[in-house]
């Protein structure tokens, strides 16, 4: 087992290579389970000009912090960023990466995806420290699947727009002709973690979403909504920007439909207002029940008995 105790001051004194070597060292499964990767500035040493930091927060002298998957470790004042990634374990001894049971946008029914996930389970992952910039894979309470957005947001092929605060990616399983996700670079796990200090960021996410819609060639013929799922299935807060045609083969079930057409979908403006007035976002109890509501057309409120019937009906509102 490798205990990753990294001393910022040592790094400053020229032991960078020693740290870079960590890039290829594996942690034990115990570490994975505990999601434990510790970093500690040398006790008794003064904080130098090039301290070790986690997500820009400096690890104070003698302090110890836990690095969670998704957080960035910087050795020597942002010069050497690292993230935690997972490398195939040929022994396959480690298991237990579970998918979450319930999710509104459960896109994992496709046999191909299921196979991929099965393969991922068989060749279990162990974490390694890897220089930032490469693809990331993490395991966390929600399982490997729920970390997918963190991988996609770093993938240039998925990125449609980025600035210093946010990135916009294509939704991998779009539920409409146009479906994008706006994600902050800052590691914020979910709506629940948002507070007053995130107000400007969330407003910026909304502005970028509006900009994306304006630039869409179909924006004059299609309407769009921007909002968050009350109970997201994917980790890392993300704003859905979705055209209202819902014309997509990826929209497969009642949960998909109701997650975008009932109050399960919380408007971005409502989130901003909640943050401004209460300093946090509250999700009404019983949100999951909304996913079980009958299928109702969002345009004319007609009730449809099946998804194929609903899709057929939608053609009348949104001819190709
Ligand atoms: P939710 O967490 O319910 O707000 O929705 C997550 C969204 O992420 C869904 O619309 C999925 O289609 C989408 N999605 C799932 N996995 C990925 C991925 N790896 N990359 C991009 N989008 C994804
Ligand atoms: Zn209708």
Short mmCIF file of C-alpha atoms and ligand atoms in Angstrom, two decimals:
data_model
loop_
_atom_site.label_atom_id
_atom_site.label_comp_id
_atom_site.label_asym_id
_atom_site.label_seq_id
_atom_site.Cartn_x
_atom_site.Cartn_y
_atom_site.Cartn_z
CA UNK A 1 0.00 0.00 0.00
CA UNK A 2 1.29 3.39 -0.88
CA UNK A 3 0.50 6.14 1.57
CA UNK A 4 0.52 9.24 -0.48
CA UNK A 5 1.80 11.83 1.93
CA UNK A 6 3.00 14.69 -0.16
CA UNK A 7 4.95 17.49 1.46
CA UNK A 8 4.65 20.74 -0.40
CA UNK A 9 7.91 22.09 0.94
CA UNK A 10 9.85 19.02 -0.10
CA UNK A 11 8.51 19.48 -3.56
CA UNK A 12 9.70 23.04 -3.49
CA UNK A 13 13.17 21.88 -2.61
CA UNK A 14 13.49 19.94 -5.80
CA UNK A 15 11.95 16.52 -5.25
CA UNK A 16 9.56 16.96 -8.11
CA UNK A 17 10.73 13.84 -9.84
CA UNK A 18 9.95 11.86 -6.76
CA UNK A 19 6.36 13.06 -6.96
CA UNK A 20 6.12 12.54 -10.67
CA UNK A 21 6.99 8.91 -10.03
CA UNK A 22 3.76 8.64 -8.10
CA UNK A 23 2.04 8.99 -11.40
CA UNK A 24 2.62 5.34 -12.01
CA UNK A 25 2.18 3.96 -8.53
CA UNK A 26 -0.98 2.17 -7.60
CA UNK A 27 -2.87 2.52 -4.38
CA UNK A 28 -4.33 -0.44 -2.57
CA UNK A 29 -7.99 -1.37 -2.69
CA UNK A 30 -8.25 -0.29 0.93
CA UNK A 31 -7.40 3.19 -0.24
CA UNK A 32 -9.98 2.94 -2.98
CA UNK A 33 -12.67 1.92 -0.53
CA UNK A 34 -11.86 4.75 1.78
CA UNK A 35 -11.42 7.05 -1.17
CA UNK A 36 -8.31 7.95 0.67
CA UNK A 37 -5.42 9.77 -0.78
CA UNK A 38 -3.82 11.95 1.80
CA UNK A 39 -1.62 14.90 1.35
CA UNK A 40 0.17 16.61 4.18
CA UNK A 41 2.47 19.56 4.36
CA UNK A 42 5.52 18.75 6.42
CA UNK A 43 4.76 19.42 10.09
CA UNK A 44 6.72 22.17 11.68
CA UNK A 45 7.73 23.59 8.35
CA UNK A 46 6.78 27.03 7.22
CA UNK A 47 4.35 27.48 4.38
CA UNK A 48 6.51 28.32 1.39
CA UNK A 49 5.70 30.42 -1.60
CA UNK A 50 4.91 27.30 -3.58
CA UNK A 51 2.60 25.31 -1.34
CA UNK A 52 0.73 22.14 -2.06
CA UNK A 53 -2.96 22.79 -2.63
CA UNK A 54 -6.14 20.82 -3.21
CA UNK A 55 -8.67 22.51 -5.47
CA UNK A 56 -6.77 25.77 -4.95
CA UNK A 57 -7.05 25.49 -1.15
CA UNK A 58 -3.58 25.49 0.35
CA UNK A 59 -2.75 22.60 2.66
CA UNK A 60 -1.56 24.51 5.72
CA UNK A 61 1.51 23.56 7.67
CA UNK A 62 1.05 20.23 9.42
CA UNK A 63 -2.50 19.95 8.14
CA UNK A 64 -3.80 16.84 6.49
CA UNK A 65 -6.54 16.79 3.88
CA UNK A 66 -8.29 14.06 2.01
CA UNK A 67 -8.33 14.28 -1.73
CA UNK A 68 -11.54 13.05 -3.18
CA UNK A 69 -11.90 11.82 -6.73
CA UNK A 70 -12.45 14.81 -8.95
CA UNK A 71 -10.44 17.20 -6.83
CA UNK A 72 -7.20 18.58 -8.12
CA UNK A 73 -3.97 18.24 -6.27
CA UNK A 74 -1.40 20.88 -7.10
CA UNK A 75 2.17 20.37 -6.11
CA UNK A 76 4.31 23.47 -6.08
CA UNK A 77 1.85 26.24 -6.54
CA UNK A 78 -0.32 25.02 -9.42
CA UNK A 79 2.68 23.96 -11.46
CA UNK A 80 2.10 20.26 -11.13
CA UNK A 81 -1.61 19.47 -11.18
CA UNK A 82 -2.72 15.92 -10.53
CA UNK A 83 -6.06 14.16 -10.50
CA UNK A 84 -6.89 10.66 -9.33
CA UNK A 85 -7.51 8.17 -12.07
CA UNK A 86 -8.07 4.48 -12.35
CA UNK A 87 -5.91 1.98 -14.05
CA UNK A 88 -6.96 -1.51 -15.06
CA UNK A 89 -6.15 -4.09 -12.44
CA UNK A 90 -5.16 -7.25 -14.33
CA UNK A 91 -5.73 -9.36 -11.19
CA UNK A 92 -9.41 -8.40 -11.25
CA UNK A 93 -9.46 -9.03 -7.49
CA UNK A 94 -11.18 -5.82 -6.64
CA UNK A 95 -14.88 -5.59 -7.17
CA UNK A 96 -17.85 -3.64 -5.93
CA UNK A 97 -18.18 -0.69 -8.28
CA UNK A 98 -21.96 -0.45 -8.26
CA UNK A 99 -24.33 1.53 -10.38
CA UNK A 100 -26.90 3.62 -8.61
CA UNK A 101 -30.28 1.89 -8.48
CA UNK A 102 -32.62 4.76 -9.35
CA UNK A 103 -31.98 7.53 -11.80
CA UNK A 104 -34.19 9.64 -13.98
CA UNK A 105 -31.84 9.55 -16.91
CA UNK A 106 -30.94 5.91 -16.66
CA UNK A 107 -29.31 5.48 -20.02
CA UNK A 108 -27.75 2.20 -19.21
CA UNK A 109 -30.30 -0.17 -20.62
CA UNK A 110 -28.62 -0.37 -24.00
CA UNK A 111 -26.85 -3.75 -24.34
CA UNK A 112 -23.69 -2.05 -25.60
CA UNK A 113 -23.47 0.22 -22.57
CA UNK A 114 -24.37 -2.63 -20.26
CA UNK A 115 -21.58 -4.69 -21.79
CA UNK A 116 -19.13 -1.82 -21.38
CA UNK A 117 -20.06 -1.47 -17.72
CA UNK A 118 -19.76 -5.22 -17.22
CA UNK A 119 -16.30 -5.11 -18.73
CA UNK A 120 -15.43 -2.21 -16.44
CA UNK A 121 -16.54 -4.30 -13.46
CA UNK A 122 -14.56 -7.32 -14.53
CA UNK A 123 -11.37 -5.39 -15.06
CA UNK A 124 -11.64 -3.48 -11.81
CA UNK A 125 -9.93 -0.17 -11.47
CA UNK A 126 -7.31 0.96 -9.02
CA UNK A 127 -6.41 4.60 -8.63
CA UNK A 128 -3.19 6.19 -9.73
CA UNK A 129 -2.13 9.79 -9.63
CA UNK A 130 -2.05 11.04 -13.15
CA UNK A 131 -1.00 14.34 -14.56
CA UNK A 132 -4.03 16.50 -15.25
CA UNK A 133 -5.07 16.67 -18.86
CA UNK A 134 -5.62 13.01 -19.56
CA UNK A 135 -9.00 11.31 -19.38
CA UNK A 136 -10.29 10.82 -15.85
CA UNK A 137 -12.10 7.87 -14.36
CA UNK A 138 -13.10 7.78 -10.74
CA UNK A 139 -14.96 5.58 -8.40
CA UNK A 140 -17.17 7.12 -5.75
CA UNK A 141 -20.24 6.24 -3.74
CA UNK A 142 -22.46 6.46 -6.82
CA UNK A 143 -20.24 4.12 -8.81
CA UNK A 144 -18.13 4.53 -11.87
CA UNK A 145 -21.09 5.31 -14.11
CA UNK A 146 -22.08 8.42 -12.18
CA UNK A 147 -18.66 9.93 -12.79
CA UNK A 148 -19.13 9.94 -16.57
CA UNK A 149 -19.70 13.69 -16.86
CA UNK A 150 -16.33 14.39 -15.30
CA UNK A 151 -14.73 12.38 -18.05
CA UNK A 152 -16.85 13.88 -20.83
CA UNK A 153 -16.27 17.47 -19.72
CA UNK A 154 -12.53 16.99 -20.20
CA UNK A 155 -12.98 15.44 -23.63
CA UNK A 156 -12.41 17.97 -26.43
CA UNK A 157 -14.67 15.94 -28.73
CA UNK A 158 -17.58 16.47 -26.35
CA UNK A 159 -16.91 20.14 -25.66
CA UNK A 160 -18.96 22.71 -27.56
CA UNK A 161 -17.89 25.79 -25.61
CA UNK A 162 -15.61 26.59 -22.73
CA UNK A 163 -14.38 29.58 -20.78
CA UNK A 164 -12.54 30.01 -17.50
CA UNK A 165 -15.60 29.09 -15.42
CA UNK A 166 -17.68 26.57 -17.37
CA UNK A 167 -17.72 24.05 -20.17
CA UNK A 168 -20.66 23.02 -22.37
CA UNK A 169 -20.78 19.44 -23.62
CA UNK A 170 -23.14 17.43 -25.76
CA UNK A 171 -25.36 15.17 -23.72
CA UNK A 172 -24.16 11.67 -24.60
CA UNK A 173 -27.73 10.35 -24.66
CA UNK A 174 -29.65 13.39 -25.95
CA UNK A 175 -33.36 13.34 -25.15
CA UNK A 176 -34.17 15.88 -27.89
CA UNK A 177 -32.76 17.25 -31.14
CA UNK A 178 -30.58 19.59 -29.10
CA UNK A 179 -29.48 18.62 -25.63
CA UNK A 180 -26.41 20.09 -23.95
CA UNK A 181 -25.02 20.23 -20.44
CA UNK A 182 -23.33 23.25 -18.86
CA UNK A 183 -20.85 22.28 -16.16
CA UNK A 184 -18.63 24.42 -13.94
CA UNK A 185 -14.93 23.59 -13.83
CA UNK A 186 -15.20 23.97 -10.09
CA UNK A 187 -15.90 20.63 -8.46
CA UNK A 188 -19.47 20.91 -7.14
CA UNK A 189 -21.11 17.50 -6.70
CA UNK A 190 -24.79 18.47 -6.92
CA UNK A 191 -27.49 21.09 -6.44
CA UNK A 192 -27.40 20.36 -2.71
CA UNK A 193 -23.84 21.62 -2.51
CA UNK A 194 -24.71 25.01 -4.00
CA UNK A 195 -24.70 28.01 -1.69
CA UNK A 196 -24.88 31.80 -1.90
CA UNK A 197 -21.29 32.11 -3.04
CA UNK A 198 -22.17 30.11 -6.17
CA UNK A 199 -24.81 32.65 -7.28
CA UNK A 200 -22.60 34.35 -9.86
CA UNK A 201 -21.39 31.03 -11.19
CA UNK A 202 -24.93 29.68 -11.60
CA UNK A 203 -25.98 32.92 -13.30
CA UNK A 204 -23.03 32.59 -15.64
CA UNK A 205 -24.07 29.00 -16.43
CA UNK A 206 -27.49 30.36 -17.35
CA UNK A 207 -26.00 33.10 -19.54
CA UNK A 208 -23.84 30.58 -21.38
CA UNK A 209 -26.90 28.35 -21.85
CA UNK A 210 -28.85 31.28 -23.35
CA UNK A 211 -25.92 32.02 -25.63
CA UNK A 212 -25.85 28.40 -26.83
CA UNK A 213 -29.56 28.56 -27.63
CA UNK A 214 -29.18 31.84 -29.52
CA UNK A 215 -26.44 30.33 -31.64
CA UNK A 216 -28.45 27.23 -32.48
CA UNK A 217 -29.73 27.31 -36.08
CA UNK A 218 -33.06 25.83 -34.91
CA UNK A 219 -33.64 28.41 -32.18
CA UNK A 220 -36.25 30.26 -34.21
CA UNK A 221 -38.37 27.14 -34.75
CA UNK A 222 -37.81 25.26 -31.48
CA UNK A 223 -38.19 26.38 -27.91
CA UNK A 224 -35.67 25.41 -25.26
CA UNK A 225 -35.69 24.97 -21.48
CA UNK A 226 -32.76 25.23 -19.12
CA UNK A 227 -32.84 23.53 -15.76
CA UNK A 228 -31.64 20.90 -13.34
CA UNK A 229 -32.99 17.51 -12.41
CA UNK A 230 -34.29 17.49 -8.83
CA UNK A 231 -32.37 14.29 -8.13
CA UNK A 232 -29.59 13.94 -10.66
CA UNK A 233 -28.11 10.59 -11.51
CA UNK A 234 -24.74 11.97 -12.50
CA UNK A 235 -22.20 13.54 -10.21
CA UNK A 236 -20.94 17.10 -10.83
CA UNK A 237 -23.58 19.79 -11.01
CA UNK A 238 -24.90 20.22 -14.56
CA UNK A 239 -27.44 22.48 -16.22
CA UNK A 240 -29.53 20.83 -18.93
CA UNK A 241 -30.22 22.89 -22.05
CA UNK A 242 -32.81 20.98 -24.04
CA UNK A 243 -35.00 21.69 -27.04
CA UNK A 244 -38.65 20.89 -26.45
CA UNK A 245 -39.23 18.53 -29.40
CA UNK A 246 -38.04 15.48 -27.41
CA UNK A 247 -37.41 13.90 -30.77
CA UNK A 248 -34.69 11.41 -29.93
CA UNK A 249 -34.22 7.64 -29.88
CA UNK A 250 -32.52 8.05 -26.49
CA UNK A 251 -35.80 9.10 -24.91
CA UNK A 252 -36.97 5.64 -24.03
CA UNK A 253 -39.10 5.54 -20.94
CA UNK A 254 -41.47 7.29 -18.57
CA UNK A 255 -38.67 8.35 -16.25
CA UNK A 256 -36.89 10.09 -19.11
CA UNK A 257 -40.08 11.86 -20.16
CA UNK A 258 -41.24 12.94 -16.72
CA UNK A 259 -37.78 14.09 -15.69
CA UNK A 260 -37.98 16.83 -18.32
CA UNK A 261 -41.69 17.62 -18.38
CA UNK A 262 -42.75 17.67 -14.72
CA UNK A 263 -41.54 19.70 -11.73
CA UNK A 264 -38.70 17.19 -11.51
CA UNK A 265 -37.07 19.62 -13.94
CA UNK A 266 -36.19 22.71 -11.90
CA UNK A 267 -35.83 25.85 -13.99
CA UNK A 268 -32.41 27.48 -13.82
CA UNK A 269 -34.03 30.80 -12.87
CA UNK A 270 -35.74 29.14 -9.89
CA UNK A 271 -32.39 27.77 -8.73
CA UNK A 272 -30.85 31.24 -9.00
CA UNK A 273 -33.76 32.73 -7.05
CA UNK A 274 -33.50 30.09 -4.31
CA UNK A 275 -29.79 30.78 -3.95
CA UNK A 276 -30.39 34.51 -3.78
CA UNK A 277 -33.15 34.33 -1.20
CA UNK A 278 -32.28 31.25 0.89
CA UNK A 279 -28.60 30.72 0.10
CA UNK A 280 -29.36 27.14 -0.90
CA UNK A 281 -31.45 25.02 -3.22
CA UNK A 282 -34.31 23.05 -1.72
CA UNK A 283 -35.85 20.16 -3.56
CA UNK A 284 -39.44 19.35 -2.66
CA UNK A 285 -40.00 15.99 -1.02
CA UNK A 286 -41.41 13.22 -3.16
CA UNK A 287 -39.66 14.31 -6.33
CA UNK A 288 -39.14 10.69 -7.35
CA UNK A 289 -42.91 10.21 -7.39
CA UNK A 290 -43.11 12.74 -10.22
CA UNK A 291 -41.26 10.27 -12.43
CA UNK A 292 -44.18 7.84 -12.11
CA UNK A 293 -46.86 10.26 -13.31
CA UNK A 294 -48.90 9.31 -16.41
CA UNK A 295 -47.43 10.28 -19.77
CA UNK A 296 -48.82 13.68 -20.69
CA UNK A 297 -47.96 15.73 -23.76
CA UNK A 298 -46.17 18.88 -22.62
CA UNK A 299 -47.72 20.84 -25.49
CA UNK A 300 -51.44 19.97 -25.38
CA UNK A 301 -51.65 17.91 -22.14
CA UNK A 302 -53.14 14.90 -23.94
CA UNK A 303 -52.50 11.71 -21.98
CA UNK A 304 -50.78 8.92 -23.89
CA UNK A 305 -50.62 5.33 -22.73
CA UNK A 306 -47.19 4.32 -24.01
CA UNK A 307 -43.91 5.91 -25.05
CA UNK A 308 -44.34 4.84 -28.72
CA UNK A 309 -47.82 6.44 -28.72
CA UNK A 310 -46.39 9.60 -27.16
CA UNK A 311 -43.60 9.73 -29.72
CA UNK A 312 -46.08 9.33 -32.54
CA UNK A 313 -48.18 12.11 -31.02
CA UNK A 314 -45.17 14.44 -30.71
CA UNK A 315 -44.67 14.25 -34.47
CA UNK A 316 -47.83 16.32 -34.87
CA UNK A 317 -46.29 19.12 -32.81
CA UNK A 318 -42.79 18.84 -34.22
CA UNK A 319 -42.82 17.70 -37.85
CA UNK A 320 -39.36 17.12 -39.27
P1 LIG B 1 -29.16 13.92 -14.59
O1 LIG B 1 -27.98 13.51 -13.75
O2 LIG B 1 -30.38 13.11 -14.35
O3 LIG B 1 -29.44 15.40 -14.47
O4 LIG B 1 -28.78 13.71 -16.10
C1 LIG B 1 -27.51 13.34 -16.54
C2 LIG B 1 -27.42 13.53 -18.03
O5 LIG B 1 -26.12 13.15 -18.43
C3 LIG B 1 -28.39 12.68 -18.84
O6 LIG B 1 -29.11 13.52 -19.73
C4 LIG B 1 -27.51 11.69 -19.59
O7 LIG B 1 -27.98 11.44 -20.89
C5 LIG B 1 -26.18 12.41 -19.63
N1 LIG B 1 -25.00 11.54 -19.61
C6 LIG B 1 -24.86 10.34 -18.98
N2 LIG B 1 -23.59 9.91 -19.11
C7 LIG B 1 -22.93 10.85 -19.82
C8 LIG B 1 -21.60 10.97 -20.27
N3 LIG B 1 -20.70 10.06 -19.98
N4 LIG B 1 -21.26 12.07 -20.99
C9 LIG B 1 -22.18 13.02 -21.30
N5 LIG B 1 -23.46 12.94 -20.90
C10 LIG B 1 -23.83 11.88 -20.17
ZN1 LIG B 2 -49.79 17.19 -27.68
#
